[in-house]
Coordinates of C-alpha atoms and ligand atoms in Angstrom, one line a residue:
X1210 CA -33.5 53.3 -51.6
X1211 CA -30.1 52.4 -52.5
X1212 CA -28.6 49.0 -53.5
X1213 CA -26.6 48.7 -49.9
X1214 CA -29.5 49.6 -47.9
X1215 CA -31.9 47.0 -49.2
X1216 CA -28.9 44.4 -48.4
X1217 CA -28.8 45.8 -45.1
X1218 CA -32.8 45.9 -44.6
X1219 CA -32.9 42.1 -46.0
X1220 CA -30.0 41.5 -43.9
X1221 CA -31.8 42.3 -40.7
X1222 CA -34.7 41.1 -41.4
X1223 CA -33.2 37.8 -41.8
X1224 CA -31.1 38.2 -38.9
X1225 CA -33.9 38.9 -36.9
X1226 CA -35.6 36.1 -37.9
X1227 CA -33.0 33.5 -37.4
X1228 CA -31.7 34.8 -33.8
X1229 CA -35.7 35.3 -33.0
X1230 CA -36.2 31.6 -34.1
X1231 CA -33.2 30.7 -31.7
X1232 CA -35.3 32.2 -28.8
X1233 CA -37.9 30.7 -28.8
X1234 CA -35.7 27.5 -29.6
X1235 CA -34.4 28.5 -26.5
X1236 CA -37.0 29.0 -24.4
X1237 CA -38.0 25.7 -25.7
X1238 CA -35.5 23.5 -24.4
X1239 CA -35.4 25.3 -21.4
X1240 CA -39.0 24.5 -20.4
X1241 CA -38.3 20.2 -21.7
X1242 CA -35.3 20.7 -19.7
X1243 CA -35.8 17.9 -16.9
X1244 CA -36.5 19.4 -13.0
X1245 CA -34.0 19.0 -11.2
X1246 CA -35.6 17.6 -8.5
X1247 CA -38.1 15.4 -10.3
X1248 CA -38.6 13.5 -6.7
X1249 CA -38.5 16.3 -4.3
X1250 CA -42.2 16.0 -2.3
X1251 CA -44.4 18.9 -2.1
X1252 CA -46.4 18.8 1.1
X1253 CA -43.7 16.5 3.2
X1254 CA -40.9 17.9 5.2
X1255 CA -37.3 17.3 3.7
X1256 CA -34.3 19.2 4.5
X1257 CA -33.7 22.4 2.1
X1258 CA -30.4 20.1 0.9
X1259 CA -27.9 17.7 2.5
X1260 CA -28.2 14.3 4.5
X1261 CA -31.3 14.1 7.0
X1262 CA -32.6 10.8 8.9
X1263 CA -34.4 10.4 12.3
X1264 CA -36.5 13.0 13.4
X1265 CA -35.7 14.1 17.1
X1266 CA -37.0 16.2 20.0
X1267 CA -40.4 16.4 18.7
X1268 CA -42.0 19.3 20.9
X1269 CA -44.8 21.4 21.1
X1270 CA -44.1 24.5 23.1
X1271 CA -46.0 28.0 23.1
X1272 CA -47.7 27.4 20.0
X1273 CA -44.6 26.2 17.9
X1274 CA -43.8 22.6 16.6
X1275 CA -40.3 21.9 17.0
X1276 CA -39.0 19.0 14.5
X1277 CA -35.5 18.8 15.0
X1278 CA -33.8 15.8 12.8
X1279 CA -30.4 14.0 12.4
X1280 CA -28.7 16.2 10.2
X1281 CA -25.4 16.1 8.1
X1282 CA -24.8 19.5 6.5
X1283 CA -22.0 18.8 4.2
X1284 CA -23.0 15.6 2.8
X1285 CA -25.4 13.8 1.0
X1286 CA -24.8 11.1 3.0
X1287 CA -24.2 10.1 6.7
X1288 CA -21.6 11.6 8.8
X1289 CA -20.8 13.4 12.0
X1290 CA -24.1 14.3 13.0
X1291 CA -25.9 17.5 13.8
X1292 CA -29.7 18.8 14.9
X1293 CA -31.0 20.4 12.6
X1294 CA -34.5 22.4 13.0
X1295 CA -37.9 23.4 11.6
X1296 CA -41.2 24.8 12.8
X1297 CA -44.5 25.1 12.1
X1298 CA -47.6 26.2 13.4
X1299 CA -49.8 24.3 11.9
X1300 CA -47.6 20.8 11.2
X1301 CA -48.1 21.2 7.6
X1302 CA -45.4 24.6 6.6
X1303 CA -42.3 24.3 8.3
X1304 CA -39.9 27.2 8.1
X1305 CA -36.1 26.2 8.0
X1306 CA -34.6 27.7 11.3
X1307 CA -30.2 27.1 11.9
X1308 CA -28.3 23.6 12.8
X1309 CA -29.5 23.6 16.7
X1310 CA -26.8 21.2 17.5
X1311 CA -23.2 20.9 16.6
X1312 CA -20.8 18.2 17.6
X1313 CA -18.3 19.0 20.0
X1314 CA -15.6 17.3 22.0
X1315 CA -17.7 15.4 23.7
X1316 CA -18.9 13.4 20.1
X1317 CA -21.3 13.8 17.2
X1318 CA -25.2 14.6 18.3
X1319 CA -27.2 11.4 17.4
X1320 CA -30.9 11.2 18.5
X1321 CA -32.9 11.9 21.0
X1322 CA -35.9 13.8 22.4
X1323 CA -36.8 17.5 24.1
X1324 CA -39.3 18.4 26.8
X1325 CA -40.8 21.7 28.2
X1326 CA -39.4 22.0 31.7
X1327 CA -42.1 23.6 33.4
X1328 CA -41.7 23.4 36.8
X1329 CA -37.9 23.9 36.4
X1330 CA -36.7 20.8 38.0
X1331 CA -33.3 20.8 36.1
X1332 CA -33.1 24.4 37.4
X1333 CA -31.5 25.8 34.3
X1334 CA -34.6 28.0 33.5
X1335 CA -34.2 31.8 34.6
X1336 CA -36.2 34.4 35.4
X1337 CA -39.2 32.8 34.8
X1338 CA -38.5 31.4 31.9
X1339 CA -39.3 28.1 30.7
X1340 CA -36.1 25.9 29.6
X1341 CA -36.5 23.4 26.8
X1342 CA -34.7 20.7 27.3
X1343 CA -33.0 18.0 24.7
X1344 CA -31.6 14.7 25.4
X1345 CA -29.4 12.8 23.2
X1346 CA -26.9 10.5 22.4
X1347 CA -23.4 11.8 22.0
X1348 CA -21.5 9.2 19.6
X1349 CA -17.8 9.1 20.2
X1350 CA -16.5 7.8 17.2
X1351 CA -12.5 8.4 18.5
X1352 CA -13.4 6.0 21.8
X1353 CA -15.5 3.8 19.3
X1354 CA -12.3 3.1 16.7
X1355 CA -10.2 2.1 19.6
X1356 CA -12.4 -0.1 20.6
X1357 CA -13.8 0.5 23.5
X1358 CA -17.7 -0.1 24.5
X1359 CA -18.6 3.2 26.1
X1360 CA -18.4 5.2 23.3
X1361 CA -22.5 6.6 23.2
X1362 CA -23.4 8.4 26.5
X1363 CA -26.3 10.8 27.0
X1364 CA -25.9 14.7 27.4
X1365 CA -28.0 17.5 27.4
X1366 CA -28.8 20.8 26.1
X1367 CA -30.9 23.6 26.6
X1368 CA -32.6 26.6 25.3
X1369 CA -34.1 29.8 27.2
X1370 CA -35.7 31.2 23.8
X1371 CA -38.4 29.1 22.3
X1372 CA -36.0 26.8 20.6
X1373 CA -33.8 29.7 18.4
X1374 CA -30.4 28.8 20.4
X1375 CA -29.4 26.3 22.3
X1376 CA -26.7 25.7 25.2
X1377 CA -24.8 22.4 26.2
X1378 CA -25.5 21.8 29.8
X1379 CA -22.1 22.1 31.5
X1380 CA -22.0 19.0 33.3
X1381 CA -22.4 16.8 30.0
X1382 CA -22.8 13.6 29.5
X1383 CA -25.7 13.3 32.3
X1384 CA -25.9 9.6 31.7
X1385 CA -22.8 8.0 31.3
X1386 CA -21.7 4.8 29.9
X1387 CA -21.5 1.4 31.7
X1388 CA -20.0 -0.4 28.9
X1389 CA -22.5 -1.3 26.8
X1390 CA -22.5 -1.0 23.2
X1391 CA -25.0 0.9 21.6
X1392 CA -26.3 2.9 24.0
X1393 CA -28.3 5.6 22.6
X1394 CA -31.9 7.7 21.0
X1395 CA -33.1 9.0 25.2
X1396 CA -36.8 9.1 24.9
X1397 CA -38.1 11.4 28.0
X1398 CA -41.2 12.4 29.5
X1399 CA -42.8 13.5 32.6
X1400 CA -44.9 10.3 34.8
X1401 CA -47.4 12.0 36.5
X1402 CA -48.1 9.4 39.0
X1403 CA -44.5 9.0 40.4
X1404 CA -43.4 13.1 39.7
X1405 CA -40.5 11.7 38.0
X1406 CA -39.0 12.0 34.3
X1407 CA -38.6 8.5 32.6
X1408 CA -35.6 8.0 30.2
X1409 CA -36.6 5.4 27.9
X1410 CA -33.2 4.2 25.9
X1411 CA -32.3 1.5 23.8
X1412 CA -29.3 -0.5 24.4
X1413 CA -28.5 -3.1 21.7
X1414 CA -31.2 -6.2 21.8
X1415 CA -33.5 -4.2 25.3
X1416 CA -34.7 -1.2 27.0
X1417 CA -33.5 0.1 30.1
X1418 CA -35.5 2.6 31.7
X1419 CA -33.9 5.2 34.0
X1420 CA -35.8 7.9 36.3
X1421 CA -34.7 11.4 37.4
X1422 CA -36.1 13.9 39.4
X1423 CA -34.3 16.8 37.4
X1424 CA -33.3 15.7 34.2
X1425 CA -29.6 15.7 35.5
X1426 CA -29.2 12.7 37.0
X1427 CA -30.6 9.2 36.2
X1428 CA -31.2 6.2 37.8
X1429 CA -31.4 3.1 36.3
X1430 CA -35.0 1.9 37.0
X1431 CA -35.6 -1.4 34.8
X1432 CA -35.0 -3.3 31.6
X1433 CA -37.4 -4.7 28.9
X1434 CA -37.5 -6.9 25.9
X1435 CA -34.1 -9.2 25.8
X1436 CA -37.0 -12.5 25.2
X1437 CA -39.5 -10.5 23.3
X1438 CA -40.4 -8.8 20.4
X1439 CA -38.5 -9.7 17.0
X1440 CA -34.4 -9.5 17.4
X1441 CA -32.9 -8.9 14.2
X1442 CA -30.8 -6.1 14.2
X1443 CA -30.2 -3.3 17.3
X1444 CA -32.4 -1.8 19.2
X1445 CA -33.2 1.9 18.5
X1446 CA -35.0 5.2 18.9
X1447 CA -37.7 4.2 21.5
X1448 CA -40.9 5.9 22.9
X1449 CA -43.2 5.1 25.3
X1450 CA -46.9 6.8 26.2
X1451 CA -50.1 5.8 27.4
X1452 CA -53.0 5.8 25.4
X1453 CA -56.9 5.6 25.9
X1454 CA -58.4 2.4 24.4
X1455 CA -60.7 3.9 21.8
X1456 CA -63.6 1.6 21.9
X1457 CA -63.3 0.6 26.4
X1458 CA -64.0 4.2 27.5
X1459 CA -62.3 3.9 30.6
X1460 CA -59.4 2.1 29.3
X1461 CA -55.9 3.3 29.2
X1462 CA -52.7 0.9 28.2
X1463 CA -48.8 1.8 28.1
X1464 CA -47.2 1.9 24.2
X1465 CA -43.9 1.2 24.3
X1466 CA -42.2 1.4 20.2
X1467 CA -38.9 0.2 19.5
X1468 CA -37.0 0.8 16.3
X1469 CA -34.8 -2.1 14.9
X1470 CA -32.5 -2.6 12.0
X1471 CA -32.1 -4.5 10.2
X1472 CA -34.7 -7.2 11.2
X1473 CA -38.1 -5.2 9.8
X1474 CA -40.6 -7.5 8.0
X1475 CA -40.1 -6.7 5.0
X1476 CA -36.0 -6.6 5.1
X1477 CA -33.4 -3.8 6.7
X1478 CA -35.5 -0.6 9.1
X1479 CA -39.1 -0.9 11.1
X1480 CA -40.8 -0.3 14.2
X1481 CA -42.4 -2.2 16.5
X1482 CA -44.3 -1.9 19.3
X1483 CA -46.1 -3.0 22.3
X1484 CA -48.7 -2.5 24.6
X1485 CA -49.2 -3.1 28.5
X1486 CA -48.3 -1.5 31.6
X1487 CA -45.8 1.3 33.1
X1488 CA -46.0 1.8 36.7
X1489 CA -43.3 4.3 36.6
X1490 CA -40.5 1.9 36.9
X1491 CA -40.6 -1.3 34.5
X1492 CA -42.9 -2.1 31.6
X1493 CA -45.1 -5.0 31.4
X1494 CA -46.6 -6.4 27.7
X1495 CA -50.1 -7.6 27.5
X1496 CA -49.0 -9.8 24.5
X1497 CA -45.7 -11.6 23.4
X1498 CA -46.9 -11.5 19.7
X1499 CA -44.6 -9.2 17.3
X1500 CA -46.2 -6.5 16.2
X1501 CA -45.4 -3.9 13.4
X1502 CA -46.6 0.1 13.5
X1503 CA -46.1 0.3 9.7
X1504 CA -45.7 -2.5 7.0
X1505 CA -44.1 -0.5 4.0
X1506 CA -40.5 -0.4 4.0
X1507 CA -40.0 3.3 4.1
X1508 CA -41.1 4.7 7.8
X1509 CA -38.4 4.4 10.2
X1510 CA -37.4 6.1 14.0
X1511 CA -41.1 7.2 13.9
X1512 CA -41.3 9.1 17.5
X1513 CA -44.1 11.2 19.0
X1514 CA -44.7 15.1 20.1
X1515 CA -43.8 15.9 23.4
X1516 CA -46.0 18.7 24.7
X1517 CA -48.9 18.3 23.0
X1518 CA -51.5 20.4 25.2
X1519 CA -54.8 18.0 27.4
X1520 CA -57.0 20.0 25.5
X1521 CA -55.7 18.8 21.7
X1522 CA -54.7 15.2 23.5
X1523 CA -53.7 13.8 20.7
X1524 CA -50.4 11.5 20.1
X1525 CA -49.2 13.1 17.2
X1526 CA -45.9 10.8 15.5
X1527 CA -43.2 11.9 12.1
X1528 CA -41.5 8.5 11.2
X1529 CA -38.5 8.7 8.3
X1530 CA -39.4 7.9 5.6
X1531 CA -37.0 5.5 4.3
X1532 CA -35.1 2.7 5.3
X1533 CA -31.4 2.1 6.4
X1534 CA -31.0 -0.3 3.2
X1535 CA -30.6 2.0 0.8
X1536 CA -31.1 5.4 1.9
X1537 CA -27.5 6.8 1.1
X1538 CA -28.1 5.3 -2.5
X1539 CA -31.6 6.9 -3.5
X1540 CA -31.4 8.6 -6.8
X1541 CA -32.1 12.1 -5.3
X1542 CA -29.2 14.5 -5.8
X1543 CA -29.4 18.2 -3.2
X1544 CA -30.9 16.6 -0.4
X1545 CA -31.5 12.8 0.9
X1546 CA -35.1 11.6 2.3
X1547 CA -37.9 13.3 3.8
X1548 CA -40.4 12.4 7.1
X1549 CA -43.6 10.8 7.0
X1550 CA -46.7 12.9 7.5
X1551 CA -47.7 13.7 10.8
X1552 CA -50.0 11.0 11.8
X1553 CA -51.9 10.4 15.5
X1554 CA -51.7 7.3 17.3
X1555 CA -54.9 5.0 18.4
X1556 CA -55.2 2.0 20.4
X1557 CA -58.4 -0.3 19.6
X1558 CA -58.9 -2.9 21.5
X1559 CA -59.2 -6.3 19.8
X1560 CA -60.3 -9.4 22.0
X1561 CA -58.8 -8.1 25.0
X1562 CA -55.2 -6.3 23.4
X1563 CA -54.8 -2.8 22.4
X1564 CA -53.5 -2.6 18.7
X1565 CA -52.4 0.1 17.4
X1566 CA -53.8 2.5 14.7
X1567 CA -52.2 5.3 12.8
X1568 CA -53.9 8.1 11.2
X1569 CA -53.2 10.9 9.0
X1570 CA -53.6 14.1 11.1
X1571 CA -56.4 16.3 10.7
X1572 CA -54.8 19.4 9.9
X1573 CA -54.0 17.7 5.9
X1574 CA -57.8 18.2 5.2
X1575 CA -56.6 21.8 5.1
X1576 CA -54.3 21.0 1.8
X1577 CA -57.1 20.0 0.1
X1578 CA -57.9 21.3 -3.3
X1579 CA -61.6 20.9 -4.6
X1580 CA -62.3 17.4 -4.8
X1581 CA -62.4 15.0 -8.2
X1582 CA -65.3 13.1 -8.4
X1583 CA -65.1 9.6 -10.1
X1584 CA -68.4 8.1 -10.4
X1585 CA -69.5 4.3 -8.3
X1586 CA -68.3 1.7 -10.6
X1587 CA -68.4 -1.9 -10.9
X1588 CA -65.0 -3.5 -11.7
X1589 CA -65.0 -6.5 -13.7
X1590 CA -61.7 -8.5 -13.9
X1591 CA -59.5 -7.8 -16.7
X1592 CA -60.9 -5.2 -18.5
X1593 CA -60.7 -2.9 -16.0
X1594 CA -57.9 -0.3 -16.6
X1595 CA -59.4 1.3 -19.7
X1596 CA -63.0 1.9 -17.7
X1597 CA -61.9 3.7 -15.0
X1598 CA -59.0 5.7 -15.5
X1599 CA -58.9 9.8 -14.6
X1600 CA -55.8 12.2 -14.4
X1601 CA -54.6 13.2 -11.3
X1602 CA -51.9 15.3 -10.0
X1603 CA -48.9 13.7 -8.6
X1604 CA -49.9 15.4 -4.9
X1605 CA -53.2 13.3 -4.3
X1606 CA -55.2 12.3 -1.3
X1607 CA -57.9 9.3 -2.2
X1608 CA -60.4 7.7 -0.5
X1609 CA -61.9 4.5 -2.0
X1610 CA -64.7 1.9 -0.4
X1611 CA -64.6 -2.0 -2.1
X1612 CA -67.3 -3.8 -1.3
X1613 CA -66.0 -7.6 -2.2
X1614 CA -69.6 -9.0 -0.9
X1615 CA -71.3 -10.1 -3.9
X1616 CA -68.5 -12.1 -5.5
X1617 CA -66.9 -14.5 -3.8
X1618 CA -64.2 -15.4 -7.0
X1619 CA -62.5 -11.8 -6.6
X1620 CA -59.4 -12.7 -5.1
X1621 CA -57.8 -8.9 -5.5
X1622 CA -58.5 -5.3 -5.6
X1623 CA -56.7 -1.8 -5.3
X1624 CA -55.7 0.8 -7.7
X1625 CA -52.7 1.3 -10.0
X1626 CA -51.0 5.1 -10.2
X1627 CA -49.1 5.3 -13.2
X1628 CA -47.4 7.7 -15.5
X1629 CA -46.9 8.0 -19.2
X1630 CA -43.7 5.6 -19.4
X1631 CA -46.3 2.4 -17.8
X1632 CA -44.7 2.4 -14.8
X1633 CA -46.5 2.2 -12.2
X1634 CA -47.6 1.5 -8.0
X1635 CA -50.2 -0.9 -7.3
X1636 CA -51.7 -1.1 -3.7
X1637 CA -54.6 -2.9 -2.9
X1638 CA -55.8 -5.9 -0.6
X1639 CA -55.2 -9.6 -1.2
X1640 CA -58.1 -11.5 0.1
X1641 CA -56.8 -15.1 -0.8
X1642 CA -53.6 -14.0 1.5
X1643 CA -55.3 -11.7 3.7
X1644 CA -53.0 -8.8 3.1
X1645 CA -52.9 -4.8 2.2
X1646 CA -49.8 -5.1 -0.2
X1647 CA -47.8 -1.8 -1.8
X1648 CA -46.1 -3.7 -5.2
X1649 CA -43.0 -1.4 -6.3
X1650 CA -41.9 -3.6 -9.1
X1651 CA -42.6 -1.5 -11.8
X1652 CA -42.9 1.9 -10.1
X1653 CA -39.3 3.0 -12.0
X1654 CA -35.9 3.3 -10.8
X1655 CA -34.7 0.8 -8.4
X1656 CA -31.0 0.4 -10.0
X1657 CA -29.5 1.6 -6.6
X1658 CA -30.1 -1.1 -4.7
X1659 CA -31.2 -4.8 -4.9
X1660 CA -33.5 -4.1 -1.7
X1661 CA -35.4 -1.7 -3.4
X1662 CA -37.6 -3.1 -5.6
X1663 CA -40.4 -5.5 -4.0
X1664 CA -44.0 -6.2 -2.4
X1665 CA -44.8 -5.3 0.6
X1666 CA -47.7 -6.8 2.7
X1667 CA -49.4 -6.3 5.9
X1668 CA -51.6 -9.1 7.5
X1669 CA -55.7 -8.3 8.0
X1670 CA -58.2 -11.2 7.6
X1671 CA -61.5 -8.8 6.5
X1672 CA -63.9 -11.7 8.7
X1673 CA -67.5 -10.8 8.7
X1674 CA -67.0 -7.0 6.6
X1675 CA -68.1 -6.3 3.3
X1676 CA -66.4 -3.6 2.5
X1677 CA -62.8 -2.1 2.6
X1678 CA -61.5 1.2 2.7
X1679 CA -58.6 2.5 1.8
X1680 CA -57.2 6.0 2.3
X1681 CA -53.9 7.2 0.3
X1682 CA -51.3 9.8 0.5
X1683 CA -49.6 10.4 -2.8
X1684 CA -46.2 13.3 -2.8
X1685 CA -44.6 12.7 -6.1
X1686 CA -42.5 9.5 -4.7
X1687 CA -43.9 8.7 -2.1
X1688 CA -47.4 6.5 -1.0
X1689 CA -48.4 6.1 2.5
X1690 CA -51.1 4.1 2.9
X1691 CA -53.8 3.9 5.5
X1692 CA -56.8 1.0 5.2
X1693 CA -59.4 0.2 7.1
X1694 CA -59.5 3.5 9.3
X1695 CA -55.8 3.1 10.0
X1696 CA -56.0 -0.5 11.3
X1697 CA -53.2 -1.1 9.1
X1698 CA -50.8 1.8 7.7
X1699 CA -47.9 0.4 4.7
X1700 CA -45.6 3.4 3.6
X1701 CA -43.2 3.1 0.5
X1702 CA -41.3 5.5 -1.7
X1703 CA -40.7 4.9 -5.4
X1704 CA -38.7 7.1 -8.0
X1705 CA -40.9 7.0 -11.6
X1706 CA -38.8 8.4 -14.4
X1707 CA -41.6 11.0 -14.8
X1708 CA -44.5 12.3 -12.8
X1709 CA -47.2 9.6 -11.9
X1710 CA -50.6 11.2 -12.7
X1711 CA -53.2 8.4 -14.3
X1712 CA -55.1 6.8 -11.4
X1713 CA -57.3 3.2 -12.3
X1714 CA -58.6 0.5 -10.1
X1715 CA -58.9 -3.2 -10.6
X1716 CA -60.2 -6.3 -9.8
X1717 CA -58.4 -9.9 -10.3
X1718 CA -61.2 -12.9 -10.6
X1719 CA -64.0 -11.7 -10.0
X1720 CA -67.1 -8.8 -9.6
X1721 CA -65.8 -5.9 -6.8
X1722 CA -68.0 -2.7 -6.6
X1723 CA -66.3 0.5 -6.0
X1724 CA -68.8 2.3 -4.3
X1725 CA -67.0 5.6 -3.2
X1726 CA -63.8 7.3 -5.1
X1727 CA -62.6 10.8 -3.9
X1728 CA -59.3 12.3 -4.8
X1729 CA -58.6 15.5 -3.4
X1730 CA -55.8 17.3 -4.9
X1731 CA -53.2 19.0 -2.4
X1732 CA -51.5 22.0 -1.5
X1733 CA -48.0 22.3 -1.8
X1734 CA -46.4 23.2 1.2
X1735 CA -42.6 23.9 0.0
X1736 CA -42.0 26.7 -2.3
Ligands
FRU210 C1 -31.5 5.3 13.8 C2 -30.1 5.7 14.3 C3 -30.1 6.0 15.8 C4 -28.9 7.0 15.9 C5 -29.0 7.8 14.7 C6 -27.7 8.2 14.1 O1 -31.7 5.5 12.5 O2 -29.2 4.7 14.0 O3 -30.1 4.9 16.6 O4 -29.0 7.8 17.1 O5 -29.7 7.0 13.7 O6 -27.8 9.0 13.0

């Protein structure tokens, strides 16, 4: 071997060496590399990128689930708005599908509802066919900057295959303005007993209700709720239903929900609701109290399936899951917010008034990964986060029964989620204030708005039970939680600096027994 070649041998060698050593350098910083979507959920619905809030024109119809939602597709924030649309067979995969609906001369498309015309009564179905039908606000925002009142009027759309395209109906808007501001979010369904639809609308601080035999032309029928209910901020994105009374067999009441921001409980978006009558024409409440569906800050325009076949029955609702406070500022970057899961309504009668429970739907249990078992364990105050803490992913369900019985002095209970940088979610019950709470001091970044950060409470004296249960959904920033068999539901998002994965439980006080702990890990449903 020659002088030169042995140069050239070491020379490769060490060039191999080095540019080798820069691969896997490489490769190296590529995997610490941070995702670039460190808060995108796995198993809830957002938009594939862009601006989304309410969801609208939730229908069931030959097998499908229709979400359609208030879409901006240029922006990550609010704009001219648009429908856009997913569906899903099974309310847990949705497949992206076009924008449905685009503004057009008439205004931008803001929310609304859709119904299966089956009997044809608007007379725009053909051959057969079934139409669906959409309702929604158009927005005006030319006639709104010159000041005039009747800037949101009512049109209508329509589709002749299963949702894929849809037509404006010709003789838009169906409802027009009588010069009232904020006129808008058409809830419609079909009342059996008077064979007529019912548009339920909100108009600034009240309801109106209007009827129609076709879908074409309204009527204006009633109004509801200028002396009731809480008044801080409009009016918005009603629905009304009828539900059984779960525990009076023979029982049925009206639930009428109203949207209203700002003015929630716990500052900015919420929904409220009530219960009592419908004959078809007005609404009548069984109570005058104020009443909340969700205490957490973060479920807003929360409206039900249309659609949804006798045989399933069920009431099935997607809320958004945010808040009008500061949802153009969240620190997400290719797409803003996603829904709530898909939860079913219950009314339980309590001395005489139907309140309303929410529930996860049953179709989640199908997500479920084989479960974690954490052993029974008795929580003394204080020393409590070392003893009980286990790794979970940061796509959790968990089910947890307290039983507070046996020592009065424990004034507080829950558990923590945390991740490696100590920040951390606490939700748990309060017995000395008689509240579920959600604290999201210390879950991580709340730098983009000073209504972000905070504690949020819902009221529930536990009189003669023992025990409490609590049932959570965790999606990387987001917890929704349900206690007490969905007596009381508080939904919040958060935004940790990393993933959340270190679950532990406490107890402030005094002695609380966990007696059952289950976390099921979950599917992802996105991609
Ligand atoms: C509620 C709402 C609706 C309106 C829509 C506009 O969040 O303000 O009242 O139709 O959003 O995007």
């Amino acid at each position: 071997m020659t002088r030169i070649h042995r140069i050239s041998i070491l020379f490769t060698l060490l060039f191999a060496a080095v540019f080798g050593s820069c691969v896997s350098n490489r490769k190296a910083e590529v995997s610490n590399l941070k995702d670039p979507e460190p808060h995108r959920p796995r198993y809830h619905f957002t938009p594939d990128s862009m601006w989304m809030n309410d969801p609208n024109g939730l229908v069931y119809f030959e097998g499908e689930y229709h979400l359609f939602y208030q879409y901006h597709p240029h922006s990550t924030v609010w704009g001219p708005m648009h429908w856009g649309h997913a569906i899903s067979t099974d309310l847990l995969h949705w497949e992206h599908q076009p924008v449905a609906l685009y503004p057009d001369s008439l205004g931008w498309i803001f929310s609304g509802s859709a119904v299966a015309d089956h009997h044809n009564t608007s007379g725009l179905g053909k051959d057969g066919t079934t139409p669906l039908i959409a309702v929604y606000t158009y927005h005006n925002s030319d006639l709104e900057k010159q000041g005039s009142l009747k800037y949101q009027y009512q049109g209508l759309a329509y589709s002749l295959d299963k949702g894929r395209s849809w037509t404006k109906y010709a003789g838009n808007p169906v409802l027009d303005n009588p010069g009232m501001k904020d006129f808008r979010d058409p809830k419609v369904v079909w009342h059996e007993p008077t064979q007529k639809w019912i548009m339920t609308l909100a108009v600034g601080d009240h309801i109106r209700f209007y009827t129609s035999p076709n879908l074409l032309n309204w009527t204006f029928a009633s109004e509801f709720g200028k002396e009731i209910g809480a008044h801080g901020g409009v009016w918005e994105c009603p629905d009304l239903f009828e539900l059984d009374v779960e525990n009076k067999p023979t029982e049925k009441k009206w639930v009428l929900l109203v949207s209203i921001n700002p003015g929630g409980p716990n500052g900015g978006s919420a929904t409220q609701y009530f219960t009592g009558s419908f004959d078809g024409t007005s609404f009548v409440p069984e109570t005058t109290e104020t009443r909340w569906v969700d205490h957490g800050k973060d479920n807003y325009a929360g409206v039900s399936f249309a659609g949804i076949p006798d045989q399933d029955g069920r009431r099935i609702v997607v809320g958004w899951m945010s808040n009008w406070q500061y949802a153009t500022k969240v620190p997400t970057t290719r797409w803003r917010s996603a829904m709530t899961i898909p939860r079913t309504f219950h009314l339980v009668d309590h001395d005489g008034t139907g309140t309303l429970y929410s529930r996860p739907v049953a179709e989640l249990e199908n997500l479920r990964e084989p479960e974690i078992t954490i052993e029974p364990i008795t929580l003394t105050p204080n020393d409590q986060h070392s003893q009980s803490e286990t790794i979970i992913p940061e796509t959790a369900e968990i089910h947890l029964v307290f039983d507070f019985s046996t020592d009065s002095a424990a004034t507080s209970f829950g558990l923590i989620i945390g991740n490696d940088q100590s920040q951390q979610l606490v939700a748990g019950y309060d017995r000395e204030a008689g509240a579920f709470y959600i604290d999201r001091n210390q879950a991580g970044d709340g730098s983009f708005s000073a209504d972000f950060k905070g504690k949020h409470s819902a009221p529930y004296q536990a009189g003669g039970e023992k025990t409490i249960s609590m049932r959570i959904f965790l999606d990387v920033a987001s917890l929704e939680f349900f206690a007490q068999d969905g007596a009381v539901v508080l939904t919040d998002i958060f935004f940790p600096d990393t993933p959340v994965h270190k679950l532990r439980f406490f107890s402030s006080n005094g002695t609380v027994r966990l007696v059952s702990a289950k976390v099921y890990p979950l599917k992802a449903t996105i991609k």
